[in-house]
Tab-separated table of C-alpha atoms in Angstrom:
chain	number	residue	atom	x	y	z
A	1	UNK	CA	52.613	-22.609	-186.621
A	2	UNK	CA	52.369	-19.159	-188.092
A	3	UNK	CA	55.555	-16.777	-187.023
A	4	UNK	CA	55.862	-13.822	-186.750
A	5	UNK	CA	59.909	-12.767	-187.085
A	6	UNK	CA	62.579	-10.499	-187.010
A	7	UNK	CA	65.556	-10.400	-188.069
A	8	UNK	CA	69.434	-8.557	-188.479
A	9	UNK	CA	72.172	-10.372	-189.834
A	10	UNK	CA	75.375	-9.726	-188.841
A	11	UNK	CA	78.410	-11.282	-191.114
A	12	UNK	CA	81.804	-11.575	-188.744
A	13	UNK	CA	85.712	-11.868	-190.318
A	14	UNK	CA	84.095	-10.000	-193.985
A	15	UNK	CA	84.633	-6.320	-192.804
A	16	UNK	CA	82.867	-2.841	-191.829
A	17	UNK	CA	80.349	-2.617	-194.788
A	18	UNK	CA	77.272	-5.660	-194.582
A	19	UNK	CA	74.914	-4.264	-196.976
A	20	UNK	CA	75.690	-6.714	-199.431
A	21	UNK	CA	75.215	-9.802	-197.543
A	22	UNK	CA	71.928	-8.350	-196.334
A	23	UNK	CA	70.245	-7.223	-199.812
A	24	UNK	CA	71.217	-11.364	-199.977
A	25	UNK	CA	69.028	-12.578	-197.339
A	26	UNK	CA	66.930	-10.507	-198.955
A	27	UNK	CA	67.574	-11.718	-201.621
A	28	UNK	CA	67.191	-15.143	-200.933
A	29	UNK	CA	63.880	-14.178	-198.279
A	30	UNK	CA	62.256	-13.385	-202.200
A	31	UNK	CA	63.631	-15.986	-204.095
A	32	UNK	CA	62.068	-18.157	-201.387
A	33	UNK	CA	58.664	-16.375	-200.905
A	34	UNK	CA	58.534	-15.431	-197.879
A	35	UNK	CA	57.101	-12.466	-197.211
A	36	UNK	CA	58.866	-10.433	-195.507
A	37	UNK	CA	59.801	-6.324	-194.834
A	38	UNK	CA	63.420	-5.053	-194.273
A	39	UNK	CA	63.843	-2.026	-192.597
A	40	UNK	CA	67.367	-0.784	-191.198
A	41	UNK	CA	68.263	-2.600	-188.645
A	42	UNK	CA	66.547	-5.484	-189.568
A	43	UNK	CA	63.633	-8.000	-191.433
A	44	UNK	CA	60.417	-9.266	-190.921
A	45	UNK	CA	59.133	-11.594	-191.306
A	46	UNK	CA	55.852	-14.774	-191.530
A	47	UNK	CA	54.984	-17.567	-192.703
A	48	UNK	CA	54.877	-20.823	-191.413
A	49	UNK	CA	57.810	-21.791	-188.512
A	50	UNK	CA	59.858	-23.907	-191.235
A	51	UNK	CA	59.039	-21.803	-193.402
A	52	UNK	CA	60.480	-18.499	-192.093
A	53	UNK	CA	63.785	-20.971	-190.504
A	54	UNK	CA	64.475	-22.722	-193.673
A	55	UNK	CA	64.433	-18.778	-195.317
A	56	UNK	CA	67.432	-18.581	-192.285
A	57	UNK	CA	68.611	-21.057	-193.138
A	58	UNK	CA	69.521	-20.473	-196.628
A	59	UNK	CA	70.657	-16.473	-195.889
A	60	UNK	CA	73.311	-18.280	-192.688
A	61	UNK	CA	74.785	-20.956	-196.286
A	62	UNK	CA	74.738	-18.488	-198.807
A	63	UNK	CA	76.338	-15.618	-196.674
A	64	UNK	CA	79.008	-18.147	-196.310
A	65	UNK	CA	79.282	-19.041	-199.293
A	66	UNK	CA	79.959	-15.560	-200.340
A	67	UNK	CA	82.957	-15.460	-197.524
A	68	UNK	CA	81.751	-14.739	-194.735
A	69	UNK	CA	83.976	-17.282	-192.423
A	70	UNK	CA	81.558	-16.603	-188.712
A	71	UNK	CA	77.673	-14.752	-188.521
A	72	UNK	CA	76.050	-13.948	-186.212
A	73	UNK	CA	72.712	-13.331	-186.095
A	74	UNK	CA	68.680	-11.817	-183.533
A	75	UNK	CA	65.639	-13.383	-184.220
A	76	UNK	CA	62.901	-12.597	-182.123
A	77	UNK	CA	59.696	-14.887	-182.156
A	78	UNK	CA	56.042	-14.517	-182.409
A	79	UNK	CA	53.686	-17.362	-182.264
A	80	UNK	CA	50.751	-16.638	-180.975
A	81	UNK	CA	47.645	-18.769	-180.780
A	82	UNK	CA	44.535	-16.957	-179.817
A	83	UNK	CA	43.875	-14.750	-182.956
A	84	UNK	CA	46.091	-14.917	-186.468
A	85	UNK	CA	48.130	-10.895	-186.931
A	86	UNK	CA	49.887	-10.571	-189.975
A	87	UNK	CA	52.385	-8.053	-189.402
A	88	UNK	CA	50.491	-4.941	-190.904
A	89	UNK	CA	47.488	-5.908	-188.703
A	90	UNK	CA	50.120	-4.984	-186.040
A	91	UNK	CA	51.724	-1.902	-187.320
A	92	UNK	CA	48.466	-0.524	-187.361
A	93	UNK	CA	46.743	-1.391	-184.577
A	94	UNK	CA	49.212	0.240	-182.337
A	95	UNK	CA	49.226	3.101	-185.546
A	96	UNK	CA	45.250	3.475	-183.988
A	97	UNK	CA	46.345	4.409	-181.084
A	98	UNK	CA	48.699	6.972	-181.786
A	99	UNK	CA	46.559	8.559	-183.432
B	1	UNK	CA	75.202	-26.763	-190.175
B	2	UNK	CA	76.880	-26.378	-186.873
B	3	UNK	CA	74.438	-24.376	-184.970
B	4	UNK	CA	75.165	-22.318	-181.698
B	5	UNK	CA	73.036	-20.995	-180.914
B	6	UNK	CA	71.078	-18.543	-177.280
B	7	UNK	CA	67.118	-18.341	-176.493
B	8	UNK	CA	65.028	-16.917	-174.071
B	9	UNK	CA	61.237	-17.773	-174.709
B	10	UNK	CA	58.868	-14.598	-173.180
B	11	UNK	CA	54.915	-16.267	-172.180
B	12	UNK	CA	52.344	-13.043	-172.474
B	13	UNK	CA	48.625	-13.842	-170.900
B	14	UNK	CA	49.912	-15.982	-168.502
B	15	UNK	CA	50.942	-13.199	-165.642
B	16	UNK	CA	54.121	-12.636	-164.211
B	17	UNK	CA	55.587	-15.819	-162.632
B	18	UNK	CA	56.797	-18.020	-165.712
B	19	UNK	CA	59.496	-20.328	-164.925
B	20	UNK	CA	57.603	-23.394	-165.035
B	21	UNK	CA	57.283	-22.080	-168.665
B	22	UNK	CA	61.154	-21.904	-169.202
B	23	UNK	CA	61.454	-25.410	-166.934
B	24	UNK	CA	59.197	-26.888	-169.287
B	25	UNK	CA	61.510	-25.895	-172.632
B	26	UNK	CA	64.426	-26.956	-170.270
B	27	UNK	CA	63.087	-30.152	-169.946
B	28	UNK	CA	61.844	-29.684	-173.925
B	29	UNK	CA	65.395	-29.745	-174.348
B	30	UNK	CA	67.349	-32.825	-171.884
B	31	UNK	CA	64.591	-35.366	-174.131
B	32	UNK	CA	65.849	-34.152	-177.400
B	33	UNK	CA	69.032	-35.143	-176.052
B	34	UNK	CA	70.035	-31.186	-177.347
B	35	UNK	CA	73.577	-30.162	-175.958
B	36	UNK	CA	72.025	-26.763	-173.501
B	37	UNK	CA	72.805	-24.804	-170.376
B	38	UNK	CA	71.074	-22.876	-168.428
B	39	UNK	CA	71.415	-19.566	-166.774
B	40	UNK	CA	69.632	-16.564	-165.637
B	41	UNK	CA	68.230	-15.330	-169.456
B	42	UNK	CA	68.467	-17.818	-171.179
B	43	UNK	CA	69.313	-21.271	-172.911
B	44	UNK	CA	72.344	-21.874	-174.277
B	45	UNK	CA	71.712	-24.438	-177.013
B	46	UNK	CA	73.685	-26.417	-179.693
B	47	UNK	CA	74.125	-28.922	-182.687
B	48	UNK	CA	72.898	-28.919	-186.345
B	49	UNK	CA	70.460	-26.414	-187.395
B	50	UNK	CA	67.926	-28.069	-187.511
B	51	UNK	CA	67.904	-30.344	-184.395
B	52	UNK	CA	68.488	-26.507	-182.447
B	53	UNK	CA	64.989	-25.129	-184.310
B	54	UNK	CA	63.091	-28.025	-184.233
B	55	UNK	CA	63.972	-28.119	-180.262
B	56	UNK	CA	62.823	-24.334	-179.848
B	57	UNK	CA	59.722	-25.184	-181.804
B	58	UNK	CA	58.920	-27.902	-179.660
B	59	UNK	CA	59.364	-25.367	-177.015
B	60	UNK	CA	56.636	-23.364	-178.123
B	61	UNK	CA	54.140	-26.203	-179.513
B	62	UNK	CA	54.543	-27.375	-175.704
B	63	UNK	CA	54.118	-23.551	-173.359
B	64	UNK	CA	50.941	-22.962	-176.406
B	65	UNK	CA	50.096	-25.842	-174.274
B	66	UNK	CA	50.004	-24.758	-170.588
B	67	UNK	CA	47.827	-22.564	-171.745
B	68	UNK	CA	50.087	-19.294	-173.003
B	69	UNK	CA	48.249	-17.448	-175.415
B	70	UNK	CA	51.301	-15.337	-176.921
B	71	UNK	CA	54.953	-16.105	-177.289
B	72	UNK	CA	58.181	-13.558	-177.994
B	73	UNK	CA	61.405	-15.609	-178.477
B	74	UNK	CA	64.735	-13.881	-178.579
B	75	UNK	CA	68.104	-16.208	-179.864
B	76	UNK	CA	70.430	-15.468	-181.704
B	77	UNK	CA	72.447	-17.240	-183.641
B	78	UNK	CA	76.293	-18.532	-184.209
B	79	UNK	CA	77.563	-20.313	-187.220
B	80	UNK	CA	80.785	-20.821	-188.582
B	81	UNK	CA	83.239	-22.052	-191.345
B	82	UNK	CA	86.177	-21.163	-190.170
B	83	UNK	CA	86.143	-23.619	-187.482
B	84	UNK	CA	84.150	-25.949	-184.416
B	85	UNK	CA	83.437	-23.899	-181.720
B	86	UNK	CA	81.627	-25.161	-179.773
B	87	UNK	CA	80.558	-22.965	-176.313
B	88	UNK	CA	82.599	-25.000	-172.989
B	89	UNK	CA	84.886	-23.061	-176.393
B	90	UNK	CA	83.549	-20.027	-176.002
B	91	UNK	CA	83.577	-19.229	-172.879
B	92	UNK	CA	86.920	-21.333	-172.235
B	93	UNK	CA	88.644	-18.441	-174.949
B	94	UNK	CA	87.148	-15.521	-172.882
B	95	UNK	CA	88.435	-17.173	-169.449
B	96	UNK	CA	91.226	-17.552	-171.059
B	97	UNK	CA	91.932	-13.279	-171.199
B	98	UNK	CA	90.433	-12.696	-168.165
B	99	UNK	CA	92.825	-13.838	-165.677
C	1	UNK	CA	65.007	1.276	-161.412
C	2	UNK	CA	67.061	-1.969	-160.777
C	3	UNK	CA	67.344	-3.648	-164.258
C	4	UNK	CA	69.188	-7.521	-164.923
C	5	UNK	CA	70.260	-7.107	-168.248
C	6	UNK	CA	72.382	-9.923	-170.808
C	7	UNK	CA	74.426	-8.378	-173.716
C	8	UNK	CA	76.529	-9.660	-176.422
C	9	UNK	CA	78.941	-7.354	-177.903
C	10	UNK	CA	79.909	-8.381	-181.858
C	11	UNK	CA	82.688	-6.594	-182.858
C	12	UNK	CA	82.999	-5.852	-187.080
C	13	UNK	CA	84.946	-5.766	-188.875
C	14	UNK	CA	88.940	-6.904	-186.197
C	15	UNK	CA	88.620	-10.917	-188.176
C	16	UNK	CA	87.414	-13.307	-187.141
C	17	UNK	CA	87.959	-14.292	-183.025
C	18	UNK	CA	86.316	-11.821	-181.207
C	19	UNK	CA	87.010	-12.746	-177.620
C	20	UNK	CA	90.387	-10.412	-176.953
C	21	UNK	CA	87.497	-8.448	-177.594
C	22	UNK	CA	84.848	-9.517	-174.212
C	23	UNK	CA	87.255	-10.333	-171.941
C	24	UNK	CA	87.797	-6.238	-172.117
C	25	UNK	CA	84.004	-5.793	-171.855
C	26	UNK	CA	84.259	-7.958	-168.800
C	27	UNK	CA	87.139	-6.764	-167.327
C	28	UNK	CA	85.546	-3.060	-168.363
C	29	UNK	CA	82.782	-5.124	-165.244
C	30	UNK	CA	85.488	-5.786	-162.611
C	31	UNK	CA	86.523	-2.258	-163.016
C	32	UNK	CA	83.116	-0.640	-162.703
C	33	UNK	CA	82.252	-2.989	-159.523
C	34	UNK	CA	79.116	-4.172	-161.508
C	35	UNK	CA	77.857	-7.424	-160.227
C	36	UNK	CA	78.012	-9.560	-163.606
C	37	UNK	CA	78.161	-12.876	-164.750
C	38	UNK	CA	79.891	-14.937	-167.710
C	39	UNK	CA	78.667	-17.839	-170.313
C	40	UNK	CA	79.493	-18.636	-173.775
C	41	UNK	CA	77.176	-16.715	-175.191
C	42	UNK	CA	76.927	-13.155	-173.431
C	43	UNK	CA	76.880	-11.684	-170.838
C	44	UNK	CA	74.589	-11.451	-167.521
C	45	UNK	CA	74.594	-7.719	-165.979
C	46	UNK	CA	72.102	-6.691	-163.014
C	47	UNK	CA	72.045	-3.686	-161.167
C	48	UNK	CA	70.912	0.231	-161.212
C	49	UNK	CA	69.386	1.609	-164.993
C	50	UNK	CA	71.833	3.691	-165.705
C	51	UNK	CA	74.810	1.652	-163.984
C	52	UNK	CA	74.138	-0.560	-166.408
C	53	UNK	CA	73.935	0.593	-169.310
C	54	UNK	CA	76.953	3.104	-167.774
C	55	UNK	CA	78.667	-0.530	-167.826
C	56	UNK	CA	77.697	-1.444	-171.427
C	57	UNK	CA	78.554	2.137	-172.888
C	58	UNK	CA	82.534	1.537	-171.552
C	59	UNK	CA	81.994	-1.269	-172.616
C	60	UNK	CA	81.285	0.327	-176.291
C	61	UNK	CA	84.036	2.487	-175.780
C	62	UNK	CA	87.088	0.200	-175.017
C	63	UNK	CA	85.947	-1.819	-177.810
C	64	UNK	CA	86.543	0.736	-180.052
C	65	UNK	CA	89.234	1.784	-178.558
C	66	UNK	CA	90.624	-1.483	-178.820
C	67	UNK	CA	90.281	-0.800	-183.113
C	68	UNK	CA	86.405	-2.148	-183.890
C	69	UNK	CA	85.047	-0.012	-186.183
C	70	UNK	CA	81.526	-0.363	-185.436
C	71	UNK	CA	79.885	-3.299	-182.599
C	72	UNK	CA	76.699	-4.587	-183.035
C	73	UNK	CA	75.276	-5.262	-179.634
C	74	UNK	CA	72.454	-6.945	-178.457
C	75	UNK	CA	71.557	-6.470	-175.456
C	76	UNK	CA	68.020	-8.362	-173.514
C	77	UNK	CA	66.060	-5.226	-169.996
C	78	UNK	CA	63.741	-7.101	-167.218
C	79	UNK	CA	62.244	-4.553	-165.273
C	80	UNK	CA	59.435	-5.417	-162.679
C	81	UNK	CA	57.447	-3.804	-160.038
C	82	UNK	CA	56.461	-6.153	-158.161
C	83	UNK	CA	59.532	-7.441	-156.108
C	84	UNK	CA	63.091	-7.821	-156.171
C	85	UNK	CA	65.139	-10.385	-158.149
C	86	UNK	CA	68.262	-11.231	-158.784
C	87	UNK	CA	69.757	-12.874	-160.959
C	88	UNK	CA	70.285	-16.523	-159.443
C	89	UNK	CA	66.674	-15.993	-157.825
C	90	UNK	CA	65.892	-15.574	-161.403
C	91	UNK	CA	67.858	-18.816	-161.816
C	92	UNK	CA	67.022	-20.641	-158.859
C	93	UNK	CA	62.975	-19.727	-159.246
C	94	UNK	CA	63.554	-22.710	-162.855
C	95	UNK	CA	66.625	-24.664	-161.385
C	96	UNK	CA	63.166	-25.820	-158.926
C	97	UNK	CA	61.256	-27.186	-160.724
C	98	UNK	CA	63.462	-28.945	-164.130
C	99	UNK	CA	64.500	-31.056	-160.222
D	1	UNK	CA	79.159	8.428	-179.332
D	2	UNK	CA	75.749	8.306	-181.371
D	3	UNK	CA	73.527	5.086	-182.122
D	4	UNK	CA	70.936	3.996	-184.333
D	5	UNK	CA	68.797	1.956	-181.982
D	6	UNK	CA	66.313	-0.756	-182.165
D	7	UNK	CA	64.089	-2.115	-179.667
D	8	UNK	CA	61.179	-4.430	-178.178
D	9	UNK	CA	59.651	-3.845	-175.009
D	10	UNK	CA	57.133	-7.154	-174.432
D	11	UNK	CA	54.495	-6.551	-170.538
D	12	UNK	CA	54.988	-8.663	-169.152
D	13	UNK	CA	51.264	-9.367	-166.578
D	14	UNK	CA	48.430	-7.589	-168.411
D	15	UNK	CA	46.927	-9.192	-170.623
D	16	UNK	CA	48.026	-10.470	-174.656
D	17	UNK	CA	47.606	-7.045	-176.037
D	18	UNK	CA	50.226	-4.965	-176.251
D	19	UNK	CA	49.314	-2.617	-178.924
D	20	UNK	CA	48.617	0.288	-176.193
D	21	UNK	CA	51.917	0.640	-174.673
D	22	UNK	CA	54.026	0.202	-177.495
D	23	UNK	CA	51.520	3.157	-179.441
D	24	UNK	CA	52.697	5.123	-175.316
D	25	UNK	CA	56.518	4.446	-175.978
D	26	UNK	CA	56.166	6.142	-179.286
D	27	UNK	CA	53.744	8.710	-177.400
D	28	UNK	CA	57.476	9.180	-175.294
D	29	UNK	CA	60.246	9.151	-178.346
D	30	UNK	CA	58.200	11.633	-180.250
D	31	UNK	CA	57.759	14.076	-176.216
D	32	UNK	CA	61.669	13.505	-175.958
D	33	UNK	CA	62.085	14.713	-179.518
D	34	UNK	CA	64.122	11.152	-180.559
D	35	UNK	CA	64.593	10.598	-183.481
D	36	UNK	CA	62.413	7.337	-185.008
D	37	UNK	CA	60.781	4.401	-186.918
D	38	UNK	CA	57.785	2.463	-186.436
D	39	UNK	CA	58.445	-0.917	-188.125
D	40	UNK	CA	55.472	-4.043	-187.279
D	41	UNK	CA	58.056	-5.887	-184.755
D	42	UNK	CA	59.519	-2.744	-183.345
D	43	UNK	CA	61.135	0.461	-182.786
D	44	UNK	CA	64.591	1.959	-184.787
D	45	UNK	CA	66.047	5.247	-182.942
D	46	UNK	CA	69.429	6.894	-183.460
D	47	UNK	CA	70.220	9.715	-181.516
D	48	UNK	CA	73.596	9.857	-178.809
D	49	UNK	CA	74.050	7.685	-176.349
D	50	UNK	CA	72.523	8.510	-172.883
D	51	UNK	CA	69.437	10.018	-175.359
D	52	UNK	CA	68.560	6.885	-177.056
D	53	UNK	CA	69.120	4.957	-173.487
D	54	UNK	CA	67.461	7.834	-171.290
D	55	UNK	CA	64.390	7.954	-173.613
D	56	UNK	CA	64.112	3.670	-173.459
D	57	UNK	CA	64.371	4.217	-169.942
D	58	UNK	CA	61.676	6.406	-169.372
D	59	UNK	CA	58.967	3.858	-171.463
D	60	UNK	CA	59.886	1.671	-169.470
D	61	UNK	CA	59.602	4.221	-167.078
D	62	UNK	CA	55.517	5.319	-168.470
D	63	UNK	CA	54.788	1.349	-168.783
D	64	UNK	CA	54.961	-0.223	-165.178
D	65	UNK	CA	52.965	2.901	-164.732
D	66	UNK	CA	50.314	2.295	-166.897
D	67	UNK	CA	49.841	-1.114	-164.440
D	68	UNK	CA	52.429	-3.895	-166.852
D	69	UNK	CA	54.430	-5.178	-163.286
D	70	UNK	CA	57.585	-6.901	-165.935
D	71	UNK	CA	58.985	-5.480	-168.479
D	72	UNK	CA	60.681	-7.573	-170.391
D	73	UNK	CA	62.795	-5.569	-174.266
D	74	UNK	CA	65.128	-5.932	-176.258
D	75	UNK	CA	67.179	-3.284	-177.993
D	76	UNK	CA	70.007	-4.102	-180.639
D	77	UNK	CA	72.665	-1.034	-180.766
D	78	UNK	CA	74.855	-0.148	-183.637
D	79	UNK	CA	78.072	2.706	-182.592
D	80	UNK	CA	81.169	2.692	-185.382
D	81	UNK	CA	83.597	4.849	-185.396
D	82	UNK	CA	84.836	5.367	-189.621
D	83	UNK	CA	81.767	6.826	-190.013
D	84	UNK	CA	78.405	8.915	-189.668
D	85	UNK	CA	75.579	6.483	-190.607
D	86	UNK	CA	71.564	7.579	-190.070
D	87	UNK	CA	69.544	4.814	-190.154
D	88	UNK	CA	68.159	6.553	-193.390
D	89	UNK	CA	71.569	5.509	-195.322
D	90	UNK	CA	71.312	1.785	-194.356
D	91	UNK	CA	67.848	1.163	-195.513
D	92	UNK	CA	68.799	2.308	-198.825
D	93	UNK	CA	72.113	1.000	-198.617
D	94	UNK	CA	71.145	-2.440	-199.161
D	95	UNK	CA	68.904	-1.238	-201.453
D	96	UNK	CA	71.015	-0.074	-203.566
D	97	UNK	CA	71.949	-3.495	-203.566
D	98	UNK	CA	68.360	-5.259	-204.375
D	99	UNK	CA	67.298	-3.545	-206.826
């Protein structure tokens, strides 16, 4: 099952500066070869279900290894059977209508 | 890795009444033996990472098989390495402080 | 506009124990008279749009006053024009179908 | 209170093609002058609390007026008292660490 997901990792118990943990997750996604796009409030990723959730799991493991005792992550998951759609397709279909 | 998760499934393209799809997901969780609690706006579940995300994946498969061409699901994931905590523990620790 | 919302407040920079902040938000909701239900992973609330988001705003103010320098909150918002539905109605309509 | 938010609107009961509703929300944000950035899975916005939630409310009103009887929206809200940070700052601080 192909998935487009959006996730935001919030490490808890390591102070207020979270960017190095987010950067570590970015490196996890790159190393695993998962297609992803970083933006200000999270990261979009796409691929097969197990690939996507395996990557998010690996991200949790790495952030815990870096010293975060607790993590709260929000994920939104989109799946569809009517057509195959990429994140680039989604963005383009909105942009075409906003002129 | 032990996970406490919260998820809300929104089937798209099948009209406005979504309760039968949510009920189908509840049955999936029960059949798979995943510990879960239904509430008005979603379902809390807890277990090992693969068990929890395997169950959410199975829920997507079932809802697609029921005819929903598109699904948008929101999941919040909590993991911690400092202590083992259940959903019942989380709820109790807040309730003890609200008197 | 009537809203059913679900929210989870994550204070950042105050360690791993978050229950006293969640408890403070519960007291805010009670004091403001907003209809709400606490569960393990968040709080459901319902009311008019401004009432609901005014309450979540007040919760942010209180949690900052308690010492949290940063807060990450996840909210899901449901509105509908086809019928008036309460959280109790939503829960009942799923439960009727899970037997 | 300054807020960085991320929101995704899911109209329910209007079929599977949602881009025209998302495009309408983009126009709402532009017309209201709220600073925002569209990406594949949602829209980031920043401003004062009432400005941000007034804009999301207006988006719900417009999407209902377009014919959607039900809407499910996910919002993540970030506030902080330790420093003023924009979405561009957040993105930059991660990118500086991913090389």
